[in-house]
Amino acid sequence: MERTLIGKLGEHIGKTVSISGWVDVRRDQGKMVFFDFRDRSGLVQGVVLPGSPAMEIAKDIRNEYVIRVEGVVNKRPEKNAQADRQNGDIELEIKAIEILNPSDAMPFDISNDTSGIDESVRAEYRYIDLRSKRMQKNMKVRSEFIRRCREYLFSHDFTEIETPLLTESTPEGSRDFVVPSRLNPGKFYALPQSPQQYKQLLMTSGFERYFQIARAVRDEDLRADRGFEHTQIDIEMSFVTMEDVMAAVEDMVTTVVEAMGHTIKQKPFPRISYKDAMEKYGADKFDMRTDDDKLSGVLAYAWVVNFPFFEKTDEGGWTFTHNPFSMPIPEHIEWLLAGEHIGEILTTQYDLVCNGFESGGGSIRAHKPEILEAVYKVMGFSAEDLQERIGHMLKAFRYGTPPHGGIALGVERNIMNLTGETMLREVQAFPMTRGGQTAVMNAPKPLTDKQLKELGLKIDTK
Ligand code: ASP
C-alpha cells in the first residue's frame, strides 16, 4: 500500500492507510498499547486494541524504532479529541506493524530541548540531536530563510555563481585555514575567508548582479556567535552607490523576514554613524529592543555607516578596520591618494546590525587601481609586496571594471535572530565543538606517513 504522510491523515478518515516513520513515544497500558508516530509532516497517535494481530510486535517496539504501520484512521470521540494538537481529532487503529529498523536506547532525551546536554555528547550524536523538535525547527527556518533570499535575488535579476574553495589567502582580518598542495610540495592553498576578490572580478566580467550562498572559513577564536565555518549570502552589484546596495538589501531582508511572520521594529531601518553608535551604545553592534520587543520576537535592524577606514596597529602602523577593498567616502578620496589625515578617512562601509548582532556588512569598492594601491601603501606595503598581494586585482581593474559594491549577510547570525537562539551551533547542522572538534566525525586528526610524504610535509610539534 502506498505511504500516506502523517500530516495528511485527516483526509483519510474511515480508510485503511500505511504510514512510515519513527516511534516518538510508546505507552504500554497492558491490554492496549499506544504510540505516537512521527514523520517529516508531524505526529499522530496510534493504538493497538486488545486482540489485534499487531499486539505481539507492539510489545517489542521501543522509542525511535523505524516502522511501517497499517491501520484505519478513526475519528476520536468528541471527549477524547485534543483540539490543540496536530491530528488531535483522529487516531490510527493499528492493524499491522513492520519494523524497518530497530533502535538502541537514545543516548539522551530528545523529547525536550537538548541545549542543556553536554556539548561533546550532542556533537557525537548530532544526527540524533537533530531529531529534536527545536533543532528540526531551526534547520527548517534556516532553509526557508535561504530559499526566500534566493527567490528574492533571482526575481531581481541576480545571477548565482560559485567561486573556488581552494584559493589564495584573501585578507579579511582572520587567520587562514590552509590546504597543502600535493602537486606543488611546500605550497598551500587557503580556504576562502570570503569570496571578496572573486566576486569583484565577476563585476569585471560583466555579471552586474552576483550572489552566492557562500561558505566562508576563518581560523578565529571560537565564540558563541562565531565558528570556523559560516555561510553568507554574498552579493555584489555594479554601477551602484551605498544607497543602492543598502536599499536593495533592506528590501530583501524586509520581504523575507516579514513573509516568515516577523515584525520589524522600525522601517526604513534607522541609520547611525559609527561615532554616534559608540557614544550612544558603546558598541557598533547594539540592541535597540525594549524588554517587550524581546518577548515578542521583534527584529530591530539598523545601518551603521561612516566607519573609519584605518586603525592603528600595535606596531604603530595602519591597518584596515573592515575591508581593504573598500572605497573611502567621496570627500576623502583625495586624502587617501595623498596619504594624509589617515586616521580621519571614512570608508563607504555599511554594517547591518540586528538585535545586538552584526547581521551583515559591505561597502562600495575601490575599482580604480590607484585607489586600491593607495590603501595598501597606507598599510605599509612596498611596491613589490603590493604586486604580490593584489597585483591580479590591480591588473583586472585596468580592463574596464565598473564601479561596484556589495555586502555579505551572515546566515547563522540572521537565523539566531529569527529563532531566538544565542549560540551559533544551534543553527548549524553539524557545528564544531568549542574545542574545534567536528561533529560525529573525528577531525582534526593526524595524517598517515604516506600522506605526509606525498605532500612533502614533516610534523614538528615542538
Ligand atoms: N567580504 C566581506 C565579508 O565577508 C563582505 C563584503 O564586503 O561584501 O565580511
Coordinates of C-alpha atoms and ligand atoms in Angstrom, one line a residue:
M1 CA 0.0 0.0 0.0
E2 CA 1.3 3.5 -0.8
R3 CA 2.6 5.6 2.0
T4 CA 0.4 8.4 3.4
L5 CA 2.1 11.3 5.2
I6 CA 1.1 11.6 8.8
G7 CA 0.2 15.3 8.2
K8 CA -2.4 14.2 5.6
L9 CA -4.1 11.5 7.6
G10 CA -7.1 13.9 8.3
E11 CA -8.0 13.5 4.7
H12 CA -8.4 9.7 5.0
I13 CA -10.9 9.2 7.9
G14 CA -12.5 5.8 7.8
K15 CA -9.9 4.5 5.4
T16 CA -7.1 2.0 5.8
V17 CA -3.7 3.6 5.3
S18 CA 0.0 2.9 5.5
I19 CA 2.4 5.3 7.3
S20 CA 6.2 5.2 7.7
G21 CA 8.2 6.9 10.3
W22 CA 9.6 6.8 13.8
V23 CA 8.1 5.8 17.2
D24 CA 8.0 9.0 19.0
V25 CA 6.6 7.6 22.2
R26 CA 5.2 4.2 23.2
R27 CA 2.8 3.8 26.1
D28 CA 2.1 0.2 27.1
Q29 CA -1.1 0.1 29.1
G30 CA -1.2 -3.7 29.3
K31 CA -4.3 -4.5 27.3
M32 CA -3.7 -1.7 24.8
V33 CA -0.5 -0.2 23.5
F34 CA -0.5 3.5 22.5
F35 CA 2.1 5.1 20.2
D36 CA 2.9 8.5 18.9
F37 CA 4.3 8.1 15.4
R38 CA 6.4 10.8 13.7
D39 CA 7.4 11.6 10.2
R40 CA 8.5 14.8 8.5
S41 CA 5.0 16.1 8.4
G42 CA 4.0 15.6 12.0
L43 CA 2.7 13.3 14.7
V44 CA -0.3 11.0 15.1
Q45 CA -1.5 8.8 17.9
G46 CA -2.0 5.1 17.2
V47 CA -3.5 2.4 19.3
V48 CA -3.2 -1.4 19.2
L49 CA -6.5 -2.7 20.6
P50 CA -6.9 -6.0 22.5
G51 CA -6.9 -9.0 20.1
S52 CA -5.1 -7.1 17.3
P53 CA -2.7 -9.3 15.4
A54 CA -0.2 -6.4 15.9
M55 CA -0.2 -6.8 19.7
E56 CA 2.8 -9.2 19.9
I57 CA 5.1 -7.0 17.9
A58 CA 3.8 -3.8 19.5
K59 CA 5.1 -5.2 22.8
D60 CA 8.7 -5.4 21.4
I61 CA 8.8 -2.0 19.8
R62 CA 10.7 0.8 21.6
N63 CA 11.1 4.6 21.1
E64 CA 12.8 5.7 17.8
Y65 CA 12.3 2.3 16.0
V66 CA 11.6 2.9 12.4
I67 CA 8.4 1.3 11.4
R68 CA 5.7 0.9 8.7
V69 CA 2.2 0.8 10.1
E70 CA -1.1 -0.2 8.5
G71 CA -4.2 0.9 10.2
V72 CA -7.6 2.6 10.0
V73 CA -7.9 6.3 10.5
N74 CA -10.7 6.8 13.1
K75 CA -12.3 10.0 14.2
R76 CA -11.8 10.2 18.0
P77 CA -14.9 10.5 20.2
E78 CA -15.5 14.2 21.0
K79 CA -14.4 13.8 24.6
N80 CA -11.0 12.4 23.7
A81 CA -10.3 15.0 20.9
Q82 CA -7.3 17.3 21.6
A83 CA -8.0 20.4 19.6
D84 CA -4.6 21.9 20.3
R85 CA -2.6 19.0 18.8
Q86 CA -2.0 18.2 15.2
N87 CA -4.2 15.2 14.4
G88 CA -5.8 15.6 17.9
D89 CA -9.2 14.6 16.4
I90 CA -8.1 11.3 14.9
E91 CA -6.4 8.1 15.9
L92 CA -4.8 5.3 13.9
E93 CA -6.3 1.9 14.8
I94 CA -3.2 -0.3 14.2
K95 CA -3.7 -3.5 12.2
A96 CA -0.1 -4.4 11.4
I97 CA 3.4 -3.1 12.2
E98 CA 6.6 -3.9 10.3
I99 CA 9.9 -2.9 11.9
L100 CA 12.1 -1.4 9.2
N101 CA 14.9 -0.8 11.7
P102 CA 15.2 -1.1 15.4
S103 CA 17.0 1.5 17.5
D104 CA 19.3 1.4 20.5
A105 CA 18.1 3.4 23.5
M106 CA 18.7 7.1 22.9
P107 CA 21.9 8.5 24.4
F108 CA 19.9 11.4 25.7
D109 CA 16.3 12.6 25.9
I110 CA 15.3 14.1 22.5
S111 CA 11.7 14.8 23.5
N112 CA 12.8 18.0 25.2
D113 CA 15.1 20.9 24.4
T114 CA 18.6 19.4 24.2
S115 CA 20.5 22.6 24.8
G116 CA 21.4 21.6 28.3
I117 CA 23.0 18.3 27.3
D118 CA 26.8 18.1 27.4
E119 CA 28.2 19.6 24.2
S120 CA 30.5 16.7 23.3
V121 CA 27.8 14.1 23.7
R122 CA 25.5 16.2 21.5
A123 CA 28.3 16.5 18.9
E124 CA 29.0 12.8 18.9
Y125 CA 25.3 12.0 18.3
R126 CA 24.4 15.1 16.3
Y127 CA 22.3 13.1 13.9
I128 CA 20.1 12.2 16.9
D129 CA 20.2 15.7 18.4
L130 CA 18.9 17.0 15.1
R131 CA 15.7 14.9 15.5
S132 CA 14.6 17.0 18.4
K133 CA 11.8 19.4 17.8
R134 CA 13.8 22.6 18.3
M135 CA 16.7 21.5 16.0
Q136 CA 14.2 20.4 13.3
K137 CA 12.6 23.9 13.6
N138 CA 15.9 25.7 13.4
M139 CA 17.1 23.8 10.4
K140 CA 13.8 24.5 8.6
V141 CA 13.8 28.2 9.5
R142 CA 17.4 28.3 8.0
S143 CA 16.3 26.5 4.9
E144 CA 13.3 28.8 4.4
F145 CA 15.4 32.0 5.0
I146 CA 17.9 30.9 2.4
R147 CA 15.2 29.9 -0.1
R148 CA 13.4 33.2 0.3
C149 CA 16.6 35.2 -0.1
R150 CA 17.4 33.2 -3.2
E151 CA 14.0 33.7 -4.7
Y152 CA 14.1 37.4 -4.0
L153 CA 17.5 37.7 -5.6
F154 CA 16.5 35.7 -8.7
S155 CA 13.4 37.8 -9.1
H156 CA 15.6 40.9 -9.0
D157 CA 17.9 39.8 -11.9
F158 CA 20.8 38.4 -9.9
T159 CA 22.9 35.5 -11.2
E160 CA 24.1 32.8 -8.7
I161 CA 27.7 32.0 -9.3
E162 CA 30.1 29.7 -7.3
T163 CA 33.7 30.8 -6.6
P164 CA 36.6 28.4 -5.7
L165 CA 37.1 26.8 -2.3
L166 CA 40.8 26.2 -2.9
T167 CA 42.2 29.7 -3.4
E168 CA 44.7 32.2 -2.3
S169 CA 44.6 33.9 1.0
T170 CA 42.3 37.0 1.0
P171 CA 42.7 39.3 3.9
E172 CA 39.5 39.6 6.0
G173 CA 41.3 40.1 9.2
S174 CA 41.4 36.5 10.3
R175 CA 43.9 33.6 10.0
D176 CA 43.5 31.3 7.0
F177 CA 42.9 27.6 7.0
V178 CA 45.4 26.2 4.6
V179 CA 45.5 23.1 2.4
P180 CA 48.8 21.6 1.3
S181 CA 49.2 21.1 -2.4
R182 CA 50.3 17.5 -3.5
L183 CA 51.3 18.7 -6.9
N184 CA 53.4 21.6 -5.5
P185 CA 55.0 20.3 -2.4
G186 CA 55.7 23.1 0.1
K187 CA 52.9 25.3 -1.4
F188 CA 49.5 25.8 0.1
Y189 CA 46.0 26.9 -0.9
A190 CA 43.9 28.9 1.6
L191 CA 40.2 28.2 2.1
P192 CA 38.2 31.4 1.4
Q193 CA 37.6 33.8 4.3
S194 CA 35.0 35.2 1.9
P195 CA 34.6 35.3 -1.9
Q196 CA 35.6 39.0 -1.8
Q197 CA 38.1 39.1 -4.7
Y198 CA 36.4 36.7 -6.9
K199 CA 33.0 38.4 -6.6
Q200 CA 34.7 41.7 -7.6
L201 CA 36.4 40.0 -10.5
L202 CA 32.9 38.8 -11.6
M203 CA 32.0 42.5 -11.8
T204 CA 34.9 43.0 -14.2
S205 CA 33.4 40.1 -16.2
G206 CA 30.1 41.9 -16.6
F207 CA 27.9 39.9 -14.2
E208 CA 26.4 43.1 -12.9
R209 CA 24.4 41.4 -10.2
Y210 CA 26.0 38.4 -8.5
F211 CA 25.1 36.4 -5.5
Q212 CA 26.2 33.2 -3.8
I213 CA 25.2 31.3 -0.7
A214 CA 28.9 31.1 0.1
R215 CA 30.8 29.1 2.8
A216 CA 33.5 31.2 4.5
V217 CA 36.2 29.7 6.7
R218 CA 38.1 31.7 9.2
D219 CA 40.6 30.4 11.8
E220 CA 39.3 32.6 14.7
D221 CA 38.9 32.1 18.4
L222 CA 35.6 30.3 18.8
R223 CA 32.8 32.2 20.5
A224 CA 29.1 31.8 21.0
D225 CA 28.3 33.7 17.7
R226 CA 31.5 32.7 15.8
G227 CA 32.7 29.4 14.4
F228 CA 35.4 28.3 12.0
E229 CA 32.8 27.9 9.2
H230 CA 29.9 30.1 8.4
T231 CA 27.6 30.7 5.5
Q232 CA 27.0 34.1 4.0
I233 CA 24.6 35.5 1.4
D234 CA 27.2 37.1 -0.6
I235 CA 26.2 39.9 -3.0
E236 CA 27.9 42.2 -5.4
M237 CA 26.4 44.8 -7.8
S238 CA 27.8 47.1 -10.5
F239 CA 27.0 50.7 -11.1
V240 CA 25.7 51.3 -7.6
T241 CA 26.1 53.7 -4.7
M242 CA 26.0 52.9 -1.0
E243 CA 22.3 53.9 -1.1
D244 CA 21.5 51.5 -3.9
V245 CA 23.1 48.5 -2.1
M246 CA 21.6 49.4 1.3
A247 CA 18.1 49.8 -0.3
A248 CA 18.3 46.5 -2.1
V249 CA 19.4 44.6 1.0
E250 CA 16.9 46.3 3.2
D251 CA 14.1 45.4 0.8
M252 CA 15.3 41.8 0.6
V253 CA 15.6 41.4 4.3
T254 CA 12.2 43.1 4.9
T255 CA 10.4 41.0 2.3
V256 CA 12.0 37.8 3.6
V257 CA 11.5 38.2 7.3
E258 CA 8.0 39.6 7.1
A259 CA 7.0 36.7 4.9
M260 CA 8.3 34.5 7.7
G261 CA 5.9 36.2 10.1
H262 CA 8.3 38.5 11.9
T263 CA 7.8 42.1 12.9
I264 CA 10.4 44.8 12.2
K265 CA 10.8 47.5 14.9
Q266 CA 11.5 50.4 12.6
K267 CA 11.2 50.9 8.8
P268 CA 13.1 52.2 7.0
F269 CA 15.9 50.9 9.1
P270 CA 17.4 53.7 11.1
R271 CA 20.9 54.8 10.2
I272 CA 23.6 55.8 12.7
S273 CA 27.2 56.8 12.3
Y274 CA 29.9 54.7 13.9
K275 CA 30.8 57.7 16.1
D276 CA 27.2 58.2 17.3
A277 CA 26.7 54.5 17.9
M278 CA 29.9 54.3 20.0
E279 CA 28.7 57.4 22.0
K280 CA 25.1 56.2 22.4
Y281 CA 25.6 52.4 22.8
G282 CA 29.3 52.0 23.5
A283 CA 29.4 49.5 20.6
D284 CA 28.9 49.3 16.9
K285 CA 26.7 46.2 17.4
F286 CA 23.8 47.2 19.6
D287 CA 20.4 46.2 20.6
M288 CA 17.6 48.7 20.3
R289 CA 14.8 46.5 21.6
T290 CA 12.8 47.2 24.7
D291 CA 12.0 44.3 27.0
D292 CA 8.6 43.9 25.4
D293 CA 10.2 43.8 21.9
K294 CA 12.4 41.0 23.2
L295 CA 9.5 39.0 24.4
S296 CA 7.5 39.4 21.2
G297 CA 10.4 38.5 18.9
V298 CA 10.7 41.9 17.2
L299 CA 13.7 42.4 14.9
A300 CA 15.4 45.8 15.4
Y301 CA 17.6 46.5 12.3
A302 CA 19.8 49.5 11.9
W303 CA 22.5 50.5 9.5
V304 CA 25.9 51.7 10.8
V305 CA 27.9 53.9 8.5
N306 CA 30.9 56.3 8.4
F307 CA 33.4 53.9 9.9
P308 CA 37.0 55.0 10.0
F309 CA 38.8 53.3 7.1
F310 CA 42.0 52.6 9.1
E311 CA 43.1 51.9 12.6
K312 CA 46.5 51.8 14.3
T313 CA 48.3 48.5 14.6
D314 CA 50.1 47.5 17.8
E315 CA 53.3 48.3 15.9
G316 CA 52.2 51.8 15.2
G317 CA 51.3 51.4 11.5
W318 CA 47.9 51.4 9.9
T319 CA 45.6 48.5 9.0
F320 CA 42.0 48.5 7.6
T321 CA 39.1 48.4 10.1
H322 CA 36.7 46.4 7.8
N323 CA 37.8 45.7 4.2
P324 CA 40.9 46.8 2.3
F325 CA 39.0 46.7 -1.0
S326 CA 36.6 49.4 0.0
M327 CA 36.4 52.9 -1.4
P328 CA 36.7 55.8 1.0
I329 CA 33.7 58.2 1.1
P330 CA 34.0 60.5 -2.0
E331 CA 35.1 63.5 0.1
H332 CA 38.1 61.6 1.5
I333 CA 39.5 60.0 -1.7
E334 CA 42.0 62.9 -2.1
W335 CA 43.3 62.3 1.5
L336 CA 43.8 58.7 0.7
L337 CA 45.6 59.3 -2.6
A338 CA 47.8 61.9 -0.8
G339 CA 48.4 59.7 2.2
E340 CA 47.1 62.5 4.5
H341 CA 44.7 62.5 7.5
I342 CA 44.8 58.8 7.6
G343 CA 43.0 58.4 10.9
E344 CA 40.2 60.6 9.7
I345 CA 39.5 58.9 6.4
L346 CA 36.0 57.4 6.4
T347 CA 35.1 54.3 4.4
T348 CA 31.9 53.5 2.4
Q349 CA 31.4 50.5 4.7
Y350 CA 27.8 49.8 5.9
D351 CA 27.1 47.3 8.6
L352 CA 23.6 45.9 9.2
V353 CA 23.0 45.2 12.9
C354 CA 20.0 43.4 14.3
N355 CA 19.2 42.7 17.9
G356 CA 22.8 43.1 19.0
F357 CA 24.5 41.1 16.3
E358 CA 26.2 42.2 13.1
S359 CA 23.9 40.6 10.6
G360 CA 25.7 41.9 7.5
G361 CA 28.4 44.2 6.2
G362 CA 29.7 45.5 2.9
S363 CA 31.0 48.5 1.1
I364 CA 31.5 50.3 -2.2
R365 CA 34.8 49.1 -3.6
A366 CA 37.9 50.8 -5.0
H367 CA 37.5 49.9 -8.7
K368 CA 40.4 52.1 -9.8
P369 CA 43.9 50.6 -9.4
E370 CA 45.4 53.8 -7.9
I371 CA 42.8 53.9 -5.1
L372 CA 43.4 50.2 -4.0
E373 CA 47.1 50.8 -4.3
A374 CA 46.9 53.8 -2.0
V375 CA 45.1 51.7 0.6
Y376 CA 48.0 49.2 0.6
K377 CA 50.6 51.9 0.7
V378 CA 49.0 53.4 3.8
M379 CA 49.2 49.9 5.3
G380 CA 53.0 50.0 4.7
F381 CA 53.2 47.6 1.7
S382 CA 56.1 48.2 -0.6
A383 CA 55.5 48.3 -4.4
E384 CA 56.8 44.7 -4.6
D385 CA 54.6 43.3 -1.7
L386 CA 51.6 45.1 -3.1
Q387 CA 52.1 43.4 -6.5
E388 CA 52.5 40.0 -4.8
R389 CA 49.3 40.5 -2.7
I390 CA 46.9 42.3 -5.0
G391 CA 48.7 42.6 -8.4
H392 CA 46.0 40.5 -10.0
M393 CA 43.2 42.9 -8.8
L394 CA 45.2 45.9 -9.9
K395 CA 45.6 44.3 -13.3
A396 CA 41.9 43.4 -13.6
F397 CA 41.0 47.0 -12.7
R398 CA 42.8 48.1 -15.8
Y399 CA 40.4 46.2 -18.1
G400 CA 37.1 48.1 -17.8
T401 CA 36.0 47.3 -14.2
P402 CA 32.7 49.1 -13.5
P403 CA 32.1 50.9 -10.2
H404 CA 30.7 48.3 -7.8
G405 CA 29.8 47.4 -4.3
G406 CA 28.3 44.7 -2.3
I407 CA 27.6 43.0 1.0
A408 CA 27.5 39.7 2.8
L409 CA 24.8 38.7 5.2
G410 CA 25.8 36.1 7.8
V411 CA 23.2 33.3 7.6
E412 CA 23.8 32.0 11.1
R413 CA 23.5 35.3 12.8
N414 CA 20.3 36.1 10.9
I415 CA 18.9 32.7 11.9
M416 CA 19.9 33.2 15.5
N417 CA 17.7 36.4 15.5
L418 CA 14.8 34.6 13.7
T419 CA 14.8 31.7 16.2
G420 CA 15.9 33.4 19.4
E421 CA 19.0 31.2 19.7
T422 CA 22.1 32.7 21.2
M423 CA 24.6 30.1 20.1
L424 CA 25.8 29.7 16.5
R425 CA 26.0 25.9 16.9
E426 CA 22.2 25.8 17.4
V427 CA 21.6 26.9 13.9
Q428 CA 24.2 24.8 12.0
A429 CA 23.5 21.1 11.2
F430 CA 27.0 19.8 12.1
P431 CA 28.8 22.5 14.1
M432 CA 32.2 22.1 15.8
T433 CA 32.6 22.0 19.5
R434 CA 34.2 24.9 21.3
G435 CA 37.5 22.9 21.1
G436 CA 37.3 22.8 17.3
Q437 CA 36.3 19.1 17.0
T438 CA 34.0 18.2 14.2
A439 CA 30.6 16.8 15.0
V440 CA 30.2 13.0 14.6
M441 CA 33.4 12.6 12.6
N442 CA 36.9 12.7 14.1
A443 CA 38.7 15.8 12.8
P444 CA 41.2 17.3 13.1
K445 CA 43.4 14.2 13.2
P446 CA 46.9 13.2 12.1
L447 CA 47.8 12.3 8.5
T448 CA 49.3 8.9 7.7
D449 CA 53.0 8.8 7.0
K450 CA 52.2 8.1 3.4
Q451 CA 50.0 11.2 3.1
L452 CA 52.7 13.4 4.7
K453 CA 55.3 12.0 2.3
E454 CA 53.1 12.7 -0.7
L455 CA 52.5 16.3 0.5
G456 CA 56.2 16.9 1.4
L457 CA 55.3 17.7 5.0
K458 CA 57.2 17.0 8.2
I459 CA 55.4 17.4 11.5
D460 CA 57.2 19.4 14.2
T461 CA 55.0 20.0 17.2
K462 CA 57.8 21.1 19.5
Ligands
ASP1 N1 33.8 40.3 2.2 C1 33.1 40.9 3.3 C2 32.9 39.9 4.4 O1 32.9 38.7 4.2 C3 31.7 41.3 2.9 C4 31.6 42.3 1.9 O2 32.2 43.4 2.0 O3 30.9 42.0 0.9 O4 32.7 40.2 5.6

